[in-house]
Coordinates of C-alpha atoms in Angstrom, one line a residue:
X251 CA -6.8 -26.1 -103.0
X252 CA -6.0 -25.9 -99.4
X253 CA -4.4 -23.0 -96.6
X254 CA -1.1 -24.1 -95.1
X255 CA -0.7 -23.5 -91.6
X256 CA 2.8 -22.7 -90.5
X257 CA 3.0 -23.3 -86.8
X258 CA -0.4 -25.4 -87.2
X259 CA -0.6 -27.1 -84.2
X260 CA 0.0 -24.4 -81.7
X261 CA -2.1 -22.8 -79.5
X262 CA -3.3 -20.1 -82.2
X263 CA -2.9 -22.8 -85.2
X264 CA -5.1 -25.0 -84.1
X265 CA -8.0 -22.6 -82.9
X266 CA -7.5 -21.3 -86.2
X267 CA -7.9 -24.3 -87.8
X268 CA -10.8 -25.5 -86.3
X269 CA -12.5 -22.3 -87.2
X270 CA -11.4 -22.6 -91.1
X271 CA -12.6 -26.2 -91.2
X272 CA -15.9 -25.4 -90.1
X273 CA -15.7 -22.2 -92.5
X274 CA -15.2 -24.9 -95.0
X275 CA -11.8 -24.8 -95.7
X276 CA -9.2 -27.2 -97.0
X277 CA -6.2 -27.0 -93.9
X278 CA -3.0 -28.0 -94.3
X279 CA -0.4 -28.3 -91.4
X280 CA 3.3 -28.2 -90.6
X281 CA 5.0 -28.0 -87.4
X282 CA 8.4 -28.9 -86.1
X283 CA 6.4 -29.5 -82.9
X284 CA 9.1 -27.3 -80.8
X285 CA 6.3 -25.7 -79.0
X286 CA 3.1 -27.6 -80.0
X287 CA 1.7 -30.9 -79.6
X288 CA 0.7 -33.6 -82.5
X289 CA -2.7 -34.3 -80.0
X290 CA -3.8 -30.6 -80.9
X291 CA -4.5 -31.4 -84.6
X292 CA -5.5 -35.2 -83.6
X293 CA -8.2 -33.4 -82.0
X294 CA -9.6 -30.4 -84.4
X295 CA -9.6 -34.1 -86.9
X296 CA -11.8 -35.2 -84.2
X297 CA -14.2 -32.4 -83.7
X298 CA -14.2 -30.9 -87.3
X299 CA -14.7 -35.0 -88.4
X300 CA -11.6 -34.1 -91.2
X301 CA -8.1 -35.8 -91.9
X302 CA -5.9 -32.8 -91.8
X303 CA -2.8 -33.5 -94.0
X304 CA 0.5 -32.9 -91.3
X305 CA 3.9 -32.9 -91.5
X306 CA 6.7 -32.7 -88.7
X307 CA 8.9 -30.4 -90.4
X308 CA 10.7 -26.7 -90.0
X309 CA 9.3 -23.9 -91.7
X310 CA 12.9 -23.0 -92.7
X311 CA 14.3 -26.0 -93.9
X312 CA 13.7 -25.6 -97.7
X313 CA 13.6 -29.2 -99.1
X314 CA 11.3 -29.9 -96.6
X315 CA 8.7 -26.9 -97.8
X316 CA 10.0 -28.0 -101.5
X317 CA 8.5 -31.4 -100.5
X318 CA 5.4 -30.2 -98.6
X319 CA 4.4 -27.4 -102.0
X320 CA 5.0 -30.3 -104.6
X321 CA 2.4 -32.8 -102.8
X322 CA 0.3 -30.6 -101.5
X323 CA -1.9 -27.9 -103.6
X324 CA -1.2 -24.7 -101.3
X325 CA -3.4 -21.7 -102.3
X326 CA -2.5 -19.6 -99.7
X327 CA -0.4 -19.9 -96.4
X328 CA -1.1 -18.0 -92.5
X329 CA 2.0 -17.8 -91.4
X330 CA 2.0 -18.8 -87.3
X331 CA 5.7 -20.4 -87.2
X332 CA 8.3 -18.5 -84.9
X333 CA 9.7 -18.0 -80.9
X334 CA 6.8 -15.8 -79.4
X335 CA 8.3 -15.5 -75.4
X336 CA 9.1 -11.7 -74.9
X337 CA 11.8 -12.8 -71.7
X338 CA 13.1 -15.4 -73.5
X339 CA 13.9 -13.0 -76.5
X340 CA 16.0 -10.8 -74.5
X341 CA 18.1 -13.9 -72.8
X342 CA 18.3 -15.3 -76.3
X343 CA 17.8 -12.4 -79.0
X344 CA 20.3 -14.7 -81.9
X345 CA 18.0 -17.2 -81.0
X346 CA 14.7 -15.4 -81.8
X347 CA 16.4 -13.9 -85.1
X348 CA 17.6 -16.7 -86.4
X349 CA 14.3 -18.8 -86.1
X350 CA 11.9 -16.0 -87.1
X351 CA 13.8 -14.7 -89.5
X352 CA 15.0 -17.9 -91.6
X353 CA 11.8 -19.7 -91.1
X354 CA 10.2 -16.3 -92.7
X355 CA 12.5 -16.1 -95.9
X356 CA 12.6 -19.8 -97.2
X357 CA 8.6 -19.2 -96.4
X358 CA 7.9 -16.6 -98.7
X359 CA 11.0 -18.3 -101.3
X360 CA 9.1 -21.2 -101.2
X361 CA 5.5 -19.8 -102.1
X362 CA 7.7 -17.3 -104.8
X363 CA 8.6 -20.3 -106.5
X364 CA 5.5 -22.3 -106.2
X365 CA 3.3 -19.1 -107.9
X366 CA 1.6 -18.8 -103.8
X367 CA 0.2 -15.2 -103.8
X368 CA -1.4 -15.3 -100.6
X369 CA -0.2 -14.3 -97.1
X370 CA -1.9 -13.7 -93.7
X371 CA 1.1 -13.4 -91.1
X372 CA 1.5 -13.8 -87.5
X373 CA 2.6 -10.6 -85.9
X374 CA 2.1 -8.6 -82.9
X375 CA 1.7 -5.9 -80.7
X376 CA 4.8 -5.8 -79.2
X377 CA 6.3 -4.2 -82.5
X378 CA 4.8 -0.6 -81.3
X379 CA 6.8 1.5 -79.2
X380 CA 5.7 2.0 -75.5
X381 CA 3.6 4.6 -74.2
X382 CA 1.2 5.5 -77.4
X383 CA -1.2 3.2 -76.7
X384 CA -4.0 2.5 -77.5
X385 CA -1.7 1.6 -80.6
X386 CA -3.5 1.9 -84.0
X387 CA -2.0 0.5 -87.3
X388 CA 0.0 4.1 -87.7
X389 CA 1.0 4.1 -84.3
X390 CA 5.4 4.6 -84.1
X391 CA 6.9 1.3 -84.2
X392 CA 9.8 0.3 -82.9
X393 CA 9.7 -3.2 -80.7
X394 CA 10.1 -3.5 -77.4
X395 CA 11.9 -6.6 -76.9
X396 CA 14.0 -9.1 -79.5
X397 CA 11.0 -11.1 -80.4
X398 CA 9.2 -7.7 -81.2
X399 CA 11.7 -6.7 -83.4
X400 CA 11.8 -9.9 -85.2
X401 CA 8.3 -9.3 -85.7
X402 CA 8.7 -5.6 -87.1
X403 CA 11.3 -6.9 -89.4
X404 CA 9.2 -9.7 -91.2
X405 CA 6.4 -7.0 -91.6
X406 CA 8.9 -5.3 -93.4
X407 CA 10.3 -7.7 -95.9
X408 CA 6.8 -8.8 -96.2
X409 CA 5.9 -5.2 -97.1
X410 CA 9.1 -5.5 -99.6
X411 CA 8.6 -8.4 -101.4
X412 CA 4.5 -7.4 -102.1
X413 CA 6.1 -3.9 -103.4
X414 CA 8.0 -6.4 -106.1
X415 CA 6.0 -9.0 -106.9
X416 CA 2.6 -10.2 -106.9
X417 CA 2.4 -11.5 -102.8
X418 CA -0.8 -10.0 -101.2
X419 CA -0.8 -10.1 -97.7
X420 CA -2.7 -9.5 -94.5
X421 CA -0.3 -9.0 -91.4
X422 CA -2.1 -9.2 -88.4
X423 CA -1.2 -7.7 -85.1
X424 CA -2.1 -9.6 -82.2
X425 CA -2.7 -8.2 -78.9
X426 CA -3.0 -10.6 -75.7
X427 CA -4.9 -13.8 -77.1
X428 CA -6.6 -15.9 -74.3
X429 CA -8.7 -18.7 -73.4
X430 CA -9.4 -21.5 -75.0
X431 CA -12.3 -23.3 -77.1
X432 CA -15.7 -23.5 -75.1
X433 CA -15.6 -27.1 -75.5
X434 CA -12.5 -27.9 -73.4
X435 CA -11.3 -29.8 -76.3
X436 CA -7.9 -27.5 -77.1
X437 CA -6.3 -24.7 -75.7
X438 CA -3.0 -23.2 -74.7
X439 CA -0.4 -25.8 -73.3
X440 CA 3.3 -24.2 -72.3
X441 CA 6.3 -26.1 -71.7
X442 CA 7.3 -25.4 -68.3
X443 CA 6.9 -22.8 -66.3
X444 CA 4.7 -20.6 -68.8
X445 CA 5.8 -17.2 -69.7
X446 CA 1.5 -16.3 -70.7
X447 CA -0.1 -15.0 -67.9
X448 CA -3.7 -16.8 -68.5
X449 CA -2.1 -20.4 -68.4
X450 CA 0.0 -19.0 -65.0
X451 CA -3.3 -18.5 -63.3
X452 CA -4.7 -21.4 -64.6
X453 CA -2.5 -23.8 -63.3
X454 CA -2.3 -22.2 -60.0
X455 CA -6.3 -22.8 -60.1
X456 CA -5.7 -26.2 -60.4
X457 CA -2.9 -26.1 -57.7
X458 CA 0.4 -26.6 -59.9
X459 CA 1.4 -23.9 -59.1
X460 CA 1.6 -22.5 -55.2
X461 CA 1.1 -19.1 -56.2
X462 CA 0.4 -16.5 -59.2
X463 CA 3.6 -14.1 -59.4
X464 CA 2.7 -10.4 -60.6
X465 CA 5.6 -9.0 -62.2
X466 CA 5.5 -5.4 -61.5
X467 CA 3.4 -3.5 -59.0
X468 CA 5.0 -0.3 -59.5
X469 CA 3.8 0.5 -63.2
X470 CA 2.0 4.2 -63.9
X471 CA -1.7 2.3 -64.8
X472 CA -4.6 2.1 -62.7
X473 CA -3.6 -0.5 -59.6
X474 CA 0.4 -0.4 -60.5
X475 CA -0.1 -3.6 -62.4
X476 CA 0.6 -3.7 -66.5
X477 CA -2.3 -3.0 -68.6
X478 CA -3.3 -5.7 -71.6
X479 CA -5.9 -6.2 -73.9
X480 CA -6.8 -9.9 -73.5
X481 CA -8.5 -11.8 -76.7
X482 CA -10.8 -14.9 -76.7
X483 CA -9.1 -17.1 -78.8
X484 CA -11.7 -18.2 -80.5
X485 CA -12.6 -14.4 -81.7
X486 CA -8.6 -14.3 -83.0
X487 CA -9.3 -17.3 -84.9
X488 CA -12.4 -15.9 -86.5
X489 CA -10.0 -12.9 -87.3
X490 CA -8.0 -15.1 -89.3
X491 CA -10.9 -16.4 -91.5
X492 CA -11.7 -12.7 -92.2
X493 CA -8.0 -11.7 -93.4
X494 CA -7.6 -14.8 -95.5
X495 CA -11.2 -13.7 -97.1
X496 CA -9.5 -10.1 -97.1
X497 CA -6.3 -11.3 -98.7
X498 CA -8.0 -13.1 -101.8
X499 CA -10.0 -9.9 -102.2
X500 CA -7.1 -7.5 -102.3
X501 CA -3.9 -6.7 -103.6
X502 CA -0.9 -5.4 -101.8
X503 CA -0.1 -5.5 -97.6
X504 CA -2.2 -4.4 -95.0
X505 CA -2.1 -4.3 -92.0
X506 CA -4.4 -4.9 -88.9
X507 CA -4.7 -5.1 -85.2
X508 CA -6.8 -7.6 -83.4
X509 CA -7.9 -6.5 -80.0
X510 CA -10.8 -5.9 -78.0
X511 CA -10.1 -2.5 -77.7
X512 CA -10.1 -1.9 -74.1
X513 CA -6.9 -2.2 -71.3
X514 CA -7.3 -4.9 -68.4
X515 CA -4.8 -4.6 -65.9
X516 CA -3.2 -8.2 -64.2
X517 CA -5.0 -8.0 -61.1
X518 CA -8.5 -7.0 -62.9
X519 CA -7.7 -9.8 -65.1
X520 CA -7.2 -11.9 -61.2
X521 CA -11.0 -11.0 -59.9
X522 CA -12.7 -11.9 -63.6
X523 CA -11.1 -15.1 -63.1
X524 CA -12.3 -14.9 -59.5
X525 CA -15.7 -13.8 -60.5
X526 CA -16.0 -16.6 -63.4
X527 CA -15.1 -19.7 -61.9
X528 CA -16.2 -18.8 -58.1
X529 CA -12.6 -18.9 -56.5
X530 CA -9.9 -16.6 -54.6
X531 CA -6.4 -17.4 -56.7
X532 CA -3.3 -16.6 -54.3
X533 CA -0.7 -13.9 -55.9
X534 CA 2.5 -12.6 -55.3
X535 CA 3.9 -9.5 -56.9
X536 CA 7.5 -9.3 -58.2
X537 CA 10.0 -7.6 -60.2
X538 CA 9.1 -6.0 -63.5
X539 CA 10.3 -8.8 -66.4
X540 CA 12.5 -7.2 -68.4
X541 CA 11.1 -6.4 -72.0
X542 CA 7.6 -5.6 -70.8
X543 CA 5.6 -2.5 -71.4
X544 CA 3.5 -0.8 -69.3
X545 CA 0.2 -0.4 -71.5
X546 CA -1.0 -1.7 -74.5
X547 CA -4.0 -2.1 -76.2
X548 CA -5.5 -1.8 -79.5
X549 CA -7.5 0.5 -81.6
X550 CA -9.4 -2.0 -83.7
X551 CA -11.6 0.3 -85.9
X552 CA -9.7 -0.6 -89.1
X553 CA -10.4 -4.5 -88.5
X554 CA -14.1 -3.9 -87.5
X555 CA -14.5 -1.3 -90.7
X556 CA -12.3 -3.4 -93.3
X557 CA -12.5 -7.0 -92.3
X558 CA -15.6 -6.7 -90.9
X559 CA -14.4 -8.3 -87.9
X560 CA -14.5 -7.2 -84.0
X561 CA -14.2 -9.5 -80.8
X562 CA -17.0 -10.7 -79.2
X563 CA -16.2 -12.7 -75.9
X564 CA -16.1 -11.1 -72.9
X565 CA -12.9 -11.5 -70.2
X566 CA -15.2 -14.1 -68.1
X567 CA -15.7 -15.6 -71.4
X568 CA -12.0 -16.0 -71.5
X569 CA -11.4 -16.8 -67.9
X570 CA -14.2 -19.9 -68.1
X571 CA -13.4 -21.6 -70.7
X572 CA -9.5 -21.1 -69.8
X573 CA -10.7 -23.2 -66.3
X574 CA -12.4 -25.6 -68.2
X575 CA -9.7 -26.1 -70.6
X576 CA -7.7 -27.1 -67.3
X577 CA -10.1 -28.8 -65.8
X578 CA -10.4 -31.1 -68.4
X579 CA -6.7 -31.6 -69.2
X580 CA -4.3 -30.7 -66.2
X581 CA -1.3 -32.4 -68.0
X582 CA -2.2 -30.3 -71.2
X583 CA -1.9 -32.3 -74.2
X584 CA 0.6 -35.3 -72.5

């Protein structure tokens, strides 16, 4: 019986699967590649020394699910699929619905019809509403962009369809993930100018990039700057081996955030980078983008006390192996 990674063979996916491989796991993949990259899964087959079934397909196209359930034996699925770029969610918000949405519902109608009762999904922090933070699991929700509320409203047919049947699931709210696998071997790749602020500085590091721009200097935090809590990657991943363990344990949906608990503001963030890799990155500060918040950050109590989980990377952790990540592939995955 294998896990189904929807979304496999982006930046989370692929972290994530490395990490359930080597947890022993049987991983299954399927990507429409729309913001991923093939290379990413060649290359957890490579270090992990396992042929990872893949197919090139669209979570929301239901003959191809129909196809990918009948040939493969899917015990349970983490759900990464979807549009995840808070400013391109506000230029494009029927975009962002659409996707997330349909991708979501022929999802779970597939694993209804299959007998799949296991779910960990892909969520975020951007479903809480600003100026609570830090945000814990009861915190008011209310999503602060279109991606956010795309987000809010899978958690709540989720919710829904495990009130009515017997779907377990884990819905995991992310908070800033970061970084990239310590042995330079996969990380975050964006198309373009990235909207991520990690792969930003990164690339200006290497010199793609003239400058870092800071958008927003005028924010009520600590140096005017927006406050995050940034999340090794790798200890995300790990997160996700400890929900699926969760889900199989436990009946019902629950939620949980994944954070390190503590705020960083963008230029804090700047000097770890600085600090880590022994070099002075130029910045610029803009205009706010619209759809971002001022603070957030987790309260990740429930995660430590009920999936026995907590981060344990450090933000020069997360600044060093984003470098060497860069370093070793300035092109990304191409």
């Amino acid at each position: 019986m294998s896990v189904l990674l929807t979304g496999g063979a982006g930046y989370i996916g692929s972290h994530t699967a490395l990490a359930l491989i080597e947890a022993g796991e049987k991983v299954v993949v399927a990507d429409n590649l729309c913001n991923a990259s093939r290379e990413a899964i060649r290359r957890v087959e490579e270090m992990t020394g396992t042929e990872i079934p893949f197919y090139e397909a669209d979570v929301a196209d239901t003959a191809a699910m129909n196809a990918l359930f009948e040939r493969e034996e899917i015990e349970s699925v983490i759900h990464f699929a979807g549009l995840k770029a808070v400013g391109e969610s506000v230029e494009k918000p029927l975009l962002y619905y659409r996707n997330n949405l349909d991708s979501t519902l022929t999802l779970l109608e597939t694993m209804e019809r299959f007998g799949v009762r296991r779910l960990v999904f892909s969520s975020s922090a951007t479903v809480y509403r600003d100026g609570n933070a830090p945000f814990s699991e009861d915190s008011p929700l209310s999503g602060s962009c279109p991606y956010g509320r795309s987000k809010l409203m899978i958690e709540q047919i989720i919710g829904d369809v495990c009130a009515a049947s017997a779907l377990s699931a884990v819905i995991l709210r992310y908070f800033n993930p970061v970084g990239a696998h310590p042995s330079g071997r996969i990380g975050e790749d964006p198309s373009g100018v990235p909207a991520n602020l990690m792969p930003y500085i990164s690339q200006t590091a290497s010199g793609k990039r003239q400058a870092l721009t800071v958008f927003g200097g005028d924010y009520p935090t600590r140096d005017g700057t927006g406050e995050r809590d940034y999340l090794h990657i790798c200890d995300l991943a790990e997160g996700h081996l400890s929900a699926l363990r969760y889900c199989r344990e436990h009946e019902g949906a629950e939620v949980f955030n994944l954070g390190r608990g503590e705020s960083v503001t963008v230029l804090e963030l700047i000097r770890a980078w600085n600090r880590a890799n022994d070099m002075d990155i130029p910045y610029v500060l803009g205009p706010r983008r619209e759809g971002d918040v001022a603070v957030t950050y987790a309260n990740a109590d429930k995660a430590k006390k009920m999936l026995h989980w907590e981060a344990r990377r450090s933000v020069e952790d997360m600044c060093r192996d984003a470098w060497n990540w860069q370093k070793q592939n300035p092109d990304g995955y191409r």
